[in-house]
PDB file of C-alpha atoms and ligand atoms in Angstrom:
ATOM      1  CA  MET A   1      -0.123   0.084  -0.117  1.00  0.00           C
ATOM      2  CA  LEU A   2       0.609   4.002  -0.555  1.00  0.00           C
ATOM      3  CA  ARG A   3       0.113   7.804  -0.612  1.00  0.00           C
ATOM      4  CA  LEU A   4      -1.286   8.063  -3.375  1.00  0.00           C
ATOM      5  CA  ASP A   5       0.032  11.740  -3.512  1.00  0.00           C
ATOM      6  CA  LYS A   6       3.417   9.533  -3.720  1.00  0.00           C
ATOM      7  CA  TYR A   7       1.281   6.800  -6.491  1.00  0.00           C
ATOM      8  CA  LEU A   8       0.355   9.967  -8.267  1.00  0.00           C
ATOM      9  CA  ALA A   9       3.511  11.011  -8.295  1.00  0.00           C
ATOM     10  CA  ASP A  10       5.559   8.240  -9.133  1.00  0.00           C
ATOM     11  CA  VAL A  11       3.457   7.832 -12.186  1.00  0.00           C
ATOM     12  CA  GLY A  12       4.377  11.270 -13.484  1.00  0.00           C
ATOM     13  CA  ILE A  13       0.685  12.979 -13.064  1.00  0.00           C
ATOM     14  CA  GLY A  14       3.570  15.966 -11.052  1.00  0.00           C
ATOM     15  CA  THR A  15       4.942  16.594  -9.053  1.00  0.00           C
ATOM     16  CA  ARG A  16       4.128  15.990  -4.746  1.00  0.00           C
ATOM     17  CA  SER A  17       2.084  19.809  -4.885  1.00  0.00           C
ATOM     18  CA  GLU A  18       1.173  19.863  -7.952  1.00  0.00           C
ATOM     19  CA  VAL A  19      -0.645  16.534  -7.387  1.00  0.00           C
ATOM     20  CA  LYS A  20      -1.684  17.759  -3.984  1.00  0.00           C
ATOM     21  CA  LYS A  21      -3.766  20.533  -6.045  1.00  0.00           C
ATOM     22  CA  LEU A  22      -5.225  17.987  -9.280  1.00  0.00           C
ATOM     23  CA  LEU A  23      -6.120  16.417  -5.791  1.00  0.00           C
ATOM     24  CA  LYS A  24      -7.977  19.330  -4.370  1.00  0.00           C
ATOM     25  CA  GLN A  25      -9.420  20.130  -8.169  1.00  0.00           C
ATOM     26  CA  GLY A  26     -11.842  16.134  -7.872  1.00  0.00           C
ATOM     27  CA  LEU A  27      -9.036  14.877 -11.125  1.00  0.00           C
ATOM     28  CA  ILE A  28      -8.263  12.071  -9.744  1.00  0.00           C
ATOM     29  CA  SER A  29     -10.635   8.192  -8.285  1.00  0.00           C
ATOM     30  CA  VAL A  30      -9.759   5.975  -6.705  1.00  0.00           C
ATOM     31  CA  ASN A  31     -12.370   2.606  -7.809  1.00  0.00           C
ATOM     32  CA  GLY A  32     -14.528   4.936  -8.934  1.00  0.00           C
ATOM     33  CA  GLN A  33     -14.398   7.488  -5.896  1.00  0.00           C
ATOM     34  CA  ILE A  34     -13.066  11.024  -6.294  1.00  0.00           C
ATOM     35  CA  ALA A  35     -10.321  10.867  -4.123  1.00  0.00           C
ATOM     36  CA  LYS A  36      -9.444  14.252  -2.382  1.00  0.00           C
ATOM     37  CA  ASP A  37      -6.945  13.343   0.169  1.00  0.00           C
ATOM     38  CA  SER A  38      -3.675  12.689  -0.555  1.00  0.00           C
ATOM     39  CA  SER A  39      -2.979  10.329   2.577  1.00  0.00           C
ATOM     40  CA  PHE A  40      -5.405   8.304   1.171  1.00  0.00           C
ATOM     41  CA  LYS A  41      -3.467   4.824   0.787  1.00  0.00           C
ATOM     42  CA  VAL A  42      -4.071   2.652  -2.130  1.00  0.00           C
ATOM     43  CA  ASN A  43      -2.925  -0.857  -3.657  1.00  0.00           C
ATOM     44  CA  PRO A  44      -1.137  -0.514  -6.738  1.00  0.00           C
ATOM     45  CA  ASP A  45      -1.672  -3.988  -7.755  1.00  0.00           C
ATOM     46  CA  THR A  46      -5.866  -3.710  -6.673  1.00  0.00           C
ATOM     47  CA  ASP A  47      -6.966  -0.376  -7.066  1.00  0.00           C
ATOM     48  CA  LYS A  48      -7.536   1.675  -9.900  1.00  0.00           C
ATOM     49  CA  VAL A  49      -6.810   4.748 -10.007  1.00  0.00           C
ATOM     50  CA  THR A  50      -7.797   7.093 -12.581  1.00  0.00           C
ATOM     51  CA  PHE A  51      -6.738  11.060 -13.688  1.00  0.00           C
ATOM     52  CA  LYS A  52      -9.517  13.031 -15.847  1.00  0.00           C
ATOM     53  CA  GLY A  53     -11.319   9.331 -16.656  1.00  0.00           C
ATOM     54  CA  GLN A  54      -7.934   7.989 -17.473  1.00  0.00           C
ATOM     55  CA  GLU A  55      -6.824   4.522 -16.242  1.00  0.00           C
ATOM     56  CA  LEU A  56      -3.682   4.565 -14.735  1.00  0.00           C
ATOM     57  CA  THR A  57      -0.759   2.320 -15.153  1.00  0.00           C
ATOM     58  CA  TYR A  58       1.402   1.959 -11.807  1.00  0.00           C
ATOM     59  CA  GLN A  59       5.588   1.122 -12.673  1.00  0.00           C
ATOM     60  CA  GLU A  60       7.633   1.556  -9.526  1.00  0.00           C
ATOM     61  CA  PHE A  61      11.016   1.228 -11.749  1.00  0.00           C
ATOM     62  CA  ARG A  62      11.376   2.439 -15.072  1.00  0.00           C
ATOM     63  CA  TYR A  63      14.298   1.876 -17.550  1.00  0.00           C
ATOM     64  CA  TYR A  64      15.631   4.331 -19.984  1.00  0.00           C
ATOM     65  CA  ILE A  65      17.902   3.425 -22.609  1.00  0.00           C
ATOM     66  CA  LEU A  66      19.773   6.670 -24.061  1.00  0.00           C
ATOM     67  CA  ASN A  67      21.833   7.067 -27.258  1.00  0.00           C
ATOM     68  CA  LYS A  68      24.309   9.843 -25.658  1.00  0.00           C
ATOM     69  CA  PRO A  69      25.543  12.118 -27.617  1.00  0.00           C
ATOM     70  CA  ALA A  70      28.606  13.811 -27.359  1.00  0.00           C
ATOM     71  CA  GLY A  71      28.062  17.476 -24.473  1.00  0.00           C
ATOM     72  CA  CYS A  72      25.827  15.740 -22.504  1.00  0.00           C
ATOM     73  CA  VAL A  73      27.346  14.740 -18.986  1.00  0.00           C
ATOM     74  CA  SER A  74      26.505  12.056 -16.535  1.00  0.00           C
ATOM     75  CA  ALA A  75      24.769  13.504 -14.072  1.00  0.00           C
ATOM     76  CA  THR A  76      20.845  14.043 -12.510  1.00  0.00           C
ATOM     77  CA  LYS A  77      21.716  17.828 -12.664  1.00  0.00           C
ATOM     78  CA  ASP A  78      25.303  20.251 -13.835  1.00  0.00           C
ATOM     79  CA  GLY A  79      24.808  23.685 -13.792  1.00  0.00           C
ATOM     80  CA  LEU A  80      27.046  24.108 -16.785  1.00  0.00           C
ATOM     81  CA  SER A  81      26.530  22.044 -19.074  1.00  0.00           C
ATOM     82  CA  PRO A  82      22.813  19.863 -20.193  1.00  0.00           C
ATOM     83  CA  THR A  83      22.244  16.414 -18.446  1.00  0.00           C
ATOM     84  CA  VAL A  84      21.541  12.816 -19.659  1.00  0.00           C
ATOM     85  CA  ILE A  85      18.242  13.433 -17.795  1.00  0.00           C
ATOM     86  CA  GLU A  86      17.025  16.444 -19.834  1.00  0.00           C
ATOM     87  CA  PHE A  87      16.663  14.276 -22.813  1.00  0.00           C
ATOM     88  CA  LEU A  88      14.125  11.766 -21.370  1.00  0.00           C
ATOM     89  CA  LYS A  89      11.639  14.766 -22.160  1.00  0.00           C
ATOM     90  CA  GLY A  90       7.718  13.932 -21.260  1.00  0.00           C
ATOM     91  CA  GLU A  91       9.263  11.521 -18.848  1.00  0.00           C
ATOM     92  CA  PRO A  92       8.801  11.524 -14.690  1.00  0.00           C
ATOM     93  CA  THR A  93      12.746  12.726 -14.704  1.00  0.00           C
ATOM     94  CA  ARG A  94      12.121  12.889 -10.333  1.00  0.00           C
ATOM     95  CA  ASP A  95      14.074  10.164  -9.413  1.00  0.00           C
ATOM     96  CA  LEU A  96      16.186   8.933 -12.124  1.00  0.00           C
ATOM     97  CA  PHE A  97      19.870   8.950 -12.691  1.00  0.00           C
ATOM     98  CA  PRO A  98      22.633   7.637 -15.073  1.00  0.00           C
ATOM     99  CA  VAL A  99      23.718   4.114 -14.065  1.00  0.00           C
ATOM    100  CA  GLY A 100      27.334   5.222 -14.217  1.00  0.00           C
ATOM    101  CA  ARG A 101      29.534   7.153 -16.121  1.00  0.00           C
ATOM    102  CA  LEU A 102      29.947   8.656 -19.509  1.00  0.00           C
ATOM    103  CA  ASP A 103      32.455  10.941 -20.513  1.00  0.00           C
ATOM    104  CA  LYS A 104      30.678  14.356 -21.697  1.00  0.00           C
ATOM    105  CA  ASP A 105      32.800  13.337 -25.370  1.00  0.00           C
ATOM    106  CA  THR A 106      32.037   9.562 -25.300  1.00  0.00           C
ATOM    107  CA  GLU A 107      28.919   9.122 -26.982  1.00  0.00           C
ATOM    108  CA  GLY A 108      25.844   5.175 -26.707  1.00  0.00           C
ATOM    109  CA  LEU A 109      23.955   3.438 -25.006  1.00  0.00           C
ATOM    110  CA  LEU A 110      22.903   5.106 -21.109  1.00  0.00           C
ATOM    111  CA  LEU A 111      20.731   2.713 -19.636  1.00  0.00           C
ATOM    112  CA  ILE A 112      19.044   5.671 -17.192  1.00  0.00           C
ATOM    113  CA  THR A 113      16.503   4.527 -14.080  1.00  0.00           C
ATOM    114  CA  ASN A 114      15.362   4.570 -11.257  1.00  0.00           C
ATOM    115  CA  ASP A 115      15.856   1.157  -9.616  1.00  0.00           C
ATOM    116  CA  GLY A 116      19.064   1.346  -7.379  1.00  0.00           C
ATOM    117  CA  MET A 117      19.657  -2.121  -6.563  1.00  0.00           C
ATOM    118  CA  LEU A 118      19.821  -2.972 -10.194  1.00  0.00           C
ATOM    119  CA  ALA A 119      22.729  -0.014 -10.671  1.00  0.00           C
ATOM    120  CA  HIS A 120      23.837  -1.614  -8.066  1.00  0.00           C
ATOM    121  CA  ASN A 121      24.444  -5.023  -9.483  1.00  0.00           C
ATOM    122  CA  LEU A 122      25.484  -3.370 -13.054  1.00  0.00           C
ATOM    123  CA  LEU A 123      28.112  -0.651 -11.147  1.00  0.00           C
ATOM    124  CA  SER A 124      29.545  -3.139  -8.038  1.00  0.00           C
ATOM    125  CA  PRO A 125      33.209  -3.972  -8.589  1.00  0.00           C
ATOM    126  CA  LYS A 126      32.598  -6.771  -7.603  1.00  0.00           C
ATOM    127  CA  LYS A 127      30.253  -8.054 -10.504  1.00  0.00           C
ATOM    128  CA  HIS A 128      32.269  -7.278 -13.345  1.00  0.00           C
ATOM    129  CA  VAL A 129      29.771  -6.432 -15.799  1.00  0.00           C
ATOM    130  CA  ASN A 130      31.374  -6.320 -19.210  1.00  0.00           C
ATOM    131  CA  LYS A 131      30.707  -2.951 -21.198  1.00  0.00           C
ATOM    132  CA  THR A 132      31.962  -3.112 -24.862  1.00  0.00           C
ATOM    133  CA  TYR A 133      32.704   0.483 -26.767  1.00  0.00           C
ATOM    134  CA  ILE A 134      34.318   0.627 -30.751  1.00  0.00           C
ATOM    135  CA  ALA A 135      37.156   3.052 -30.127  1.00  0.00           C
ATOM    136  CA  PHE A 136      38.801   4.902 -32.765  1.00  0.00           C
ATOM    137  CA  VAL A 137      42.393   6.162 -32.044  1.00  0.00           C
ATOM    138  CA  ASP A 138      45.231   8.045 -33.317  1.00  0.00           C
ATOM    139  CA  LYS A 139      47.907   5.012 -33.506  1.00  0.00           C
ATOM    140  CA  ASN A 140      47.921   1.592 -33.735  1.00  0.00           C
ATOM    141  CA  LEU A 141      47.797  -0.503 -31.485  1.00  0.00           C
ATOM    142  CA  GLY A 142      51.307  -3.201 -32.565  1.00  0.00           C
ATOM    143  CA  ALA A 143      50.281  -7.245 -31.735  1.00  0.00           C
ATOM    144  CA  THR A 144      52.479  -6.981 -28.367  1.00  0.00           C
ATOM    145  CA  GLU A 145      51.024  -4.027 -27.180  1.00  0.00           C
ATOM    146  CA  MET A 146      47.570  -6.134 -27.496  1.00  0.00           C
ATOM    147  CA  GLU A 147      48.159  -8.726 -25.744  1.00  0.00           C
ATOM    148  CA  LEU A 148      49.537  -6.562 -23.048  1.00  0.00           C
ATOM    149  CA  PHE A 149      46.320  -4.821 -23.070  1.00  0.00           C
ATOM    150  CA  LYS A 150      44.662  -8.097 -22.567  1.00  0.00           C
ATOM    151  CA  SER A 151      46.707  -9.166 -19.932  1.00  0.00           C
ATOM    152  CA  GLY A 152      45.306  -5.800 -18.286  1.00  0.00           C
ATOM    153  CA  VAL A 153      47.247  -2.154 -17.663  1.00  0.00           C
ATOM    154  CA  ASP A 154      48.993  -0.586 -15.167  1.00  0.00           C
ATOM    155  CA  ILE A 155      46.820   3.254 -15.778  1.00  0.00           C
ATOM    156  CA  GLY A 156      48.723   5.171 -12.573  1.00  0.00           C
ATOM    157  CA  ASP A 157      46.216   3.424  -9.946  1.00  0.00           C
ATOM    158  CA  GLU A 158      46.588   0.883  -7.772  1.00  0.00           C
ATOM    159  CA  THR A 159      46.696  -2.014  -9.178  1.00  0.00           C
ATOM    160  CA  PRO A 160      46.420  -2.615 -13.151  1.00  0.00           C
ATOM    161  CA  THR A 161      43.050  -3.348 -14.199  1.00  0.00           C
ATOM    162  CA  LEU A 162      41.657  -6.736 -14.872  1.00  0.00           C
ATOM    163  CA  PRO A 163      41.930  -7.777 -18.141  1.00  0.00           C
ATOM    164  CA  ALA A 164      40.353  -6.713 -21.280  1.00  0.00           C
ATOM    165  CA  GLU A 165      39.747  -7.566 -24.302  1.00  0.00           C
ATOM    166  CA  ILE A 166      40.722  -5.450 -28.107  1.00  0.00           C
ATOM    167  CA  ILE A 167      40.102  -6.738 -31.695  1.00  0.00           C
ATOM    168  CA  GLU A 168      39.741  -5.057 -34.298  1.00  0.00           C
ATOM    169  CA  ALA A 169      36.643  -3.110 -35.496  1.00  0.00           C
ATOM    170  CA  SER A 170      35.189  -3.789 -39.386  1.00  0.00           C
ATOM    171  CA  GLU A 171      34.663  -2.454 -41.423  1.00  0.00           C
ATOM    172  CA  LYS A 172      30.985  -2.445 -41.100  1.00  0.00           C
ATOM    173  CA  GLN A 173      31.506  -1.370 -37.673  1.00  0.00           C
ATOM    174  CA  ILE A 174      33.548   1.303 -38.654  1.00  0.00           C
ATOM    175  CA  THR A 175      31.135   3.158 -41.103  1.00  0.00           C
ATOM    176  CA  ASP A 176      27.957   1.949 -39.508  1.00  0.00           C
ATOM    177  CA  ASN A 177      29.127   3.518 -36.213  1.00  0.00           C
ATOM    178  CA  LEU A 178      30.588   6.757 -37.593  1.00  0.00           C
ATOM    179  CA  LYS A 179      27.813   7.674 -40.149  1.00  0.00           C
ATOM    180  CA  ASN A 180      26.098   9.085 -36.584  1.00  0.00           C
ATOM    181  CA  ALA A 181      29.068  10.226 -34.580  1.00  0.00           C
ATOM    182  CA  SER A 182      28.879  13.516 -33.739  1.00  0.00           C
ATOM    183  CA  ILE A 183      32.248  14.361 -34.388  1.00  0.00           C
ATOM    184  CA  ASN A 184      33.430  17.065 -37.151  1.00  0.00           C
ATOM    185  CA  LYS A 185      33.845  14.603 -40.255  1.00  0.00           C
ATOM    186  CA  GLU A 186      36.237  16.180 -42.215  1.00  0.00           C
ATOM    187  CA  ASN A 187      39.038  17.043 -39.685  1.00  0.00           C
ATOM    188  CA  PHE A 188      37.967  13.563 -37.981  1.00  0.00           C
ATOM    189  CA  ILE A 189      41.612  11.408 -38.227  1.00  0.00           C
ATOM    190  CA  TYR A 190      41.640   8.354 -36.778  1.00  0.00           C
ATOM    191  CA  SER A 191      44.711   5.388 -36.900  1.00  0.00           C
ATOM    192  CA  LYS A 192      42.381   2.092 -36.367  1.00  0.00           C
ATOM    193  CA  ALA A 193      39.424   1.287 -34.258  1.00  0.00           C
ATOM    194  CA  TYR A 194      39.111  -1.810 -31.664  1.00  0.00           C
ATOM    195  CA  LEU A 195      36.583  -3.896 -30.155  1.00  0.00           C
ATOM    196  CA  VAL A 196      36.943  -3.501 -26.458  1.00  0.00           C
ATOM    197  CA  THR A 197      35.738  -5.047 -24.089  1.00  0.00           C
ATOM    198  CA  ILE A 198      35.914  -3.942 -19.812  1.00  0.00           C
ATOM    199  CA  ARG A 199      34.744  -5.156 -16.936  1.00  0.00           C
ATOM    200  CA  GLU A 200      35.178  -2.333 -14.893  1.00  0.00           C
ATOM    201  CA  GLY A 201      34.257   1.224 -14.341  1.00  0.00           C
ATOM    202  CA  ARG A 202      37.758   3.721 -13.614  1.00  0.00           C
ATOM    203  CA  TYR A 203      37.853   7.607 -14.208  1.00  0.00           C
ATOM    204  CA  HIS A 204      38.551   7.553 -18.043  1.00  0.00           C
ATOM    205  CA  GLN A 205      39.352   3.446 -18.146  1.00  0.00           C
ATOM    206  CA  ILE A 206      39.636   3.483 -22.408  1.00  0.00           C
ATOM    207  CA  LYS A 207      41.439   6.522 -22.622  1.00  0.00           C
ATOM    208  CA  ARG A 208      43.888   5.985 -20.063  1.00  0.00           C
ATOM    209  CA  MET A 209      44.833   1.810 -21.075  1.00  0.00           C
ATOM    210  CA  PHE A 210      45.565   3.077 -24.765  1.00  0.00           C
ATOM    211  CA  GLU A 211      47.689   6.508 -23.685  1.00  0.00           C
ATOM    212  CA  HIS A 212      49.732   3.692 -21.921  1.00  0.00           C
ATOM    213  CA  PHE A 213      51.044   2.364 -25.194  1.00  0.00           C
ATOM    214  CA  ASN A 214      50.818   6.063 -26.734  1.00  0.00           C
ATOM    215  CA  SER A 215      47.720   6.045 -28.650  1.00  0.00           C
ATOM    216  CA  ASN A 216      45.102   8.665 -28.146  1.00  0.00           C
ATOM    217  CA  VAL A 217      41.276   8.142 -28.569  1.00  0.00           C
ATOM    218  CA  VAL A 218      39.988  10.511 -30.608  1.00  0.00           C
ATOM    219  CA  TYR A 219      36.200   9.073 -30.583  1.00  0.00           C
ATOM    220  CA  LEU A 220      34.416   6.553 -28.230  1.00  0.00           C
ATOM    221  CA  LYS A 221      31.254   4.859 -27.956  1.00  0.00           C
ATOM    222  CA  ARG A 222      29.313   2.622 -25.321  1.00  0.00           C
ATOM    223  CA  LEU A 223      28.402  -0.491 -28.054  1.00  0.00           C
ATOM    224  CA  SER A 224      26.684  -2.785 -25.014  1.00  0.00           C
ATOM    225  CA  MET A 225      26.700  -2.828 -21.334  1.00  0.00           C
ATOM    226  CA  GLY A 226      25.759  -6.583 -19.648  1.00  0.00           C
ATOM    227  CA  LYS A 227      23.082  -7.802 -22.163  1.00  0.00           C
ATOM    228  CA  LEU A 228      21.656  -4.512 -22.744  1.00  0.00           C
ATOM    229  CA  LEU A 229      22.287  -3.935 -26.833  1.00  0.00           C
ATOM    230  CA  LEU A 230      22.535  -0.175 -28.201  1.00  0.00           C
ATOM    231  CA  ASP A 231      20.755  -0.666 -30.672  1.00  0.00           C
ATOM    232  CA  SER A 232      21.051   0.437 -33.996  1.00  0.00           C
ATOM    233  CA  GLN A 233      17.940   2.290 -34.348  1.00  0.00           C
ATOM    234  CA  LEU A 234      18.499   3.993 -31.530  1.00  0.00           C
ATOM    235  CA  LEU A 235      20.285   8.213 -33.471  1.00  0.00           C
ATOM    236  CA  PRO A 236      22.047   9.493 -30.871  1.00  0.00           C
ATOM    237  CA  SER A 237      20.351  11.734 -28.306  1.00  0.00           C
ATOM    238  CA  HIS A 238      17.244   9.637 -28.794  1.00  0.00           C
ATOM    239  CA  TYR A 239      16.218   7.663 -26.096  1.00  0.00           C
ATOM    240  CA  ARG A 240      13.169   4.423 -25.128  1.00  0.00           C
ATOM    241  CA  PRO A 241      11.768   2.867 -22.317  1.00  0.00           C
ATOM    242  CA  LEU A 242      13.988  -0.557 -22.467  1.00  0.00           C
ATOM    243  CA  THR A 243      11.388  -4.155 -22.978  1.00  0.00           C
ATOM    244  CA  SER A 244      10.920  -6.733 -20.908  1.00  0.00           C
ATOM    245  CA  GLU A 245      13.149  -9.325 -21.550  1.00  0.00           C
ATOM    246  CA  GLU A 246      15.413  -6.420 -22.262  1.00  0.00           C
ATOM    247  CA  ILE A 247      15.074  -5.477 -18.240  1.00  0.00           C
ATOM    248  CA  LEU A 248      14.855  -9.239 -17.402  1.00  0.00           C
ATOM    249  CA  SER A 249      17.887  -9.742 -18.589  1.00  0.00           C
ATOM    250  CA  LEU A 250      19.584  -7.396 -16.687  1.00  0.00           C
ATOM    251  CA  LYS A 251      18.263  -8.833 -14.086  1.00  0.00           C
ATOM    252  CA  SER A 252      19.650 -12.519 -14.523  1.00  0.00           C
TER     253      SER A 252
HETATM  254  N1  LIG B 301      36.715   4.507 -20.411  1.00  0.00           N
HETATM  255  C1  LIG B 301      36.904   6.047 -20.255  1.00  0.00           C
HETATM  256  O1  LIG B 301      38.035   7.040 -21.087  1.00  0.00           O
HETATM  257  N2  LIG B 301      35.765   7.263 -20.948  1.00  0.00           N
HETATM  258  C2  LIG B 301      34.235   6.660 -21.367  1.00  0.00           C
HETATM  259  O2  LIG B 301      33.382   7.540 -21.188  1.00  0.00           O
HETATM  260  C3  LIG B 301      34.419   5.191 -20.735  1.00  0.00           C
HETATM  261  C4  LIG B 301      35.091   4.616 -20.622  1.00  0.00           C
END
């Protein structure tokens, strides 16, 4: 059972105080009776709540995938730059947060939710959730360097990174990922693109791993996190709710 004002705020009708006004105006009904009391208790599984006659569906947790463009920060608030949350126009964003961080200039898959437990499980260093990126760099790694990259790299932290995977990206992966990339195509120079999978989320991790081999990442995009994949139909700056299959796959 939960308070009616919390229920209404959770479904995105408005903030707690806006919801109070809507209740006063008699726009909310519970099981066919107009409800005006914010502290009225409802059972989201069995009670039928309507707003202006439209039945509401309660969802405690919400999950979205955003194709993060460059130029915004993975935070809920920022005085200067737009945040990733601002891209979820028209959604009840009050309690949403990004699961982990991508650098301001990194693009690609970002999970946004209000499910703290799932976020904790995906980010916990003990869980070693795979994150795959395509990294365009200005200097190739040689065969020995790739082997060293795979075994874990000293990036100046207390311990080297965990072993990672790295393979050269195919021509198709390169063209597909550069198609909508927010790079200045005329001046964009790179030497090679790699698919890199890491199991941690250290600060600037991939950039620092390449820097260890005197190679600079010139464009970075995340393609997957655990079993969640960035689909090619989702253009930069666009988002969609996760499907139930995707939610289950992240929890399994
Ligand atoms: N590694 C980085 O260097 N930057 C990111 O945004 C993500 C991983």
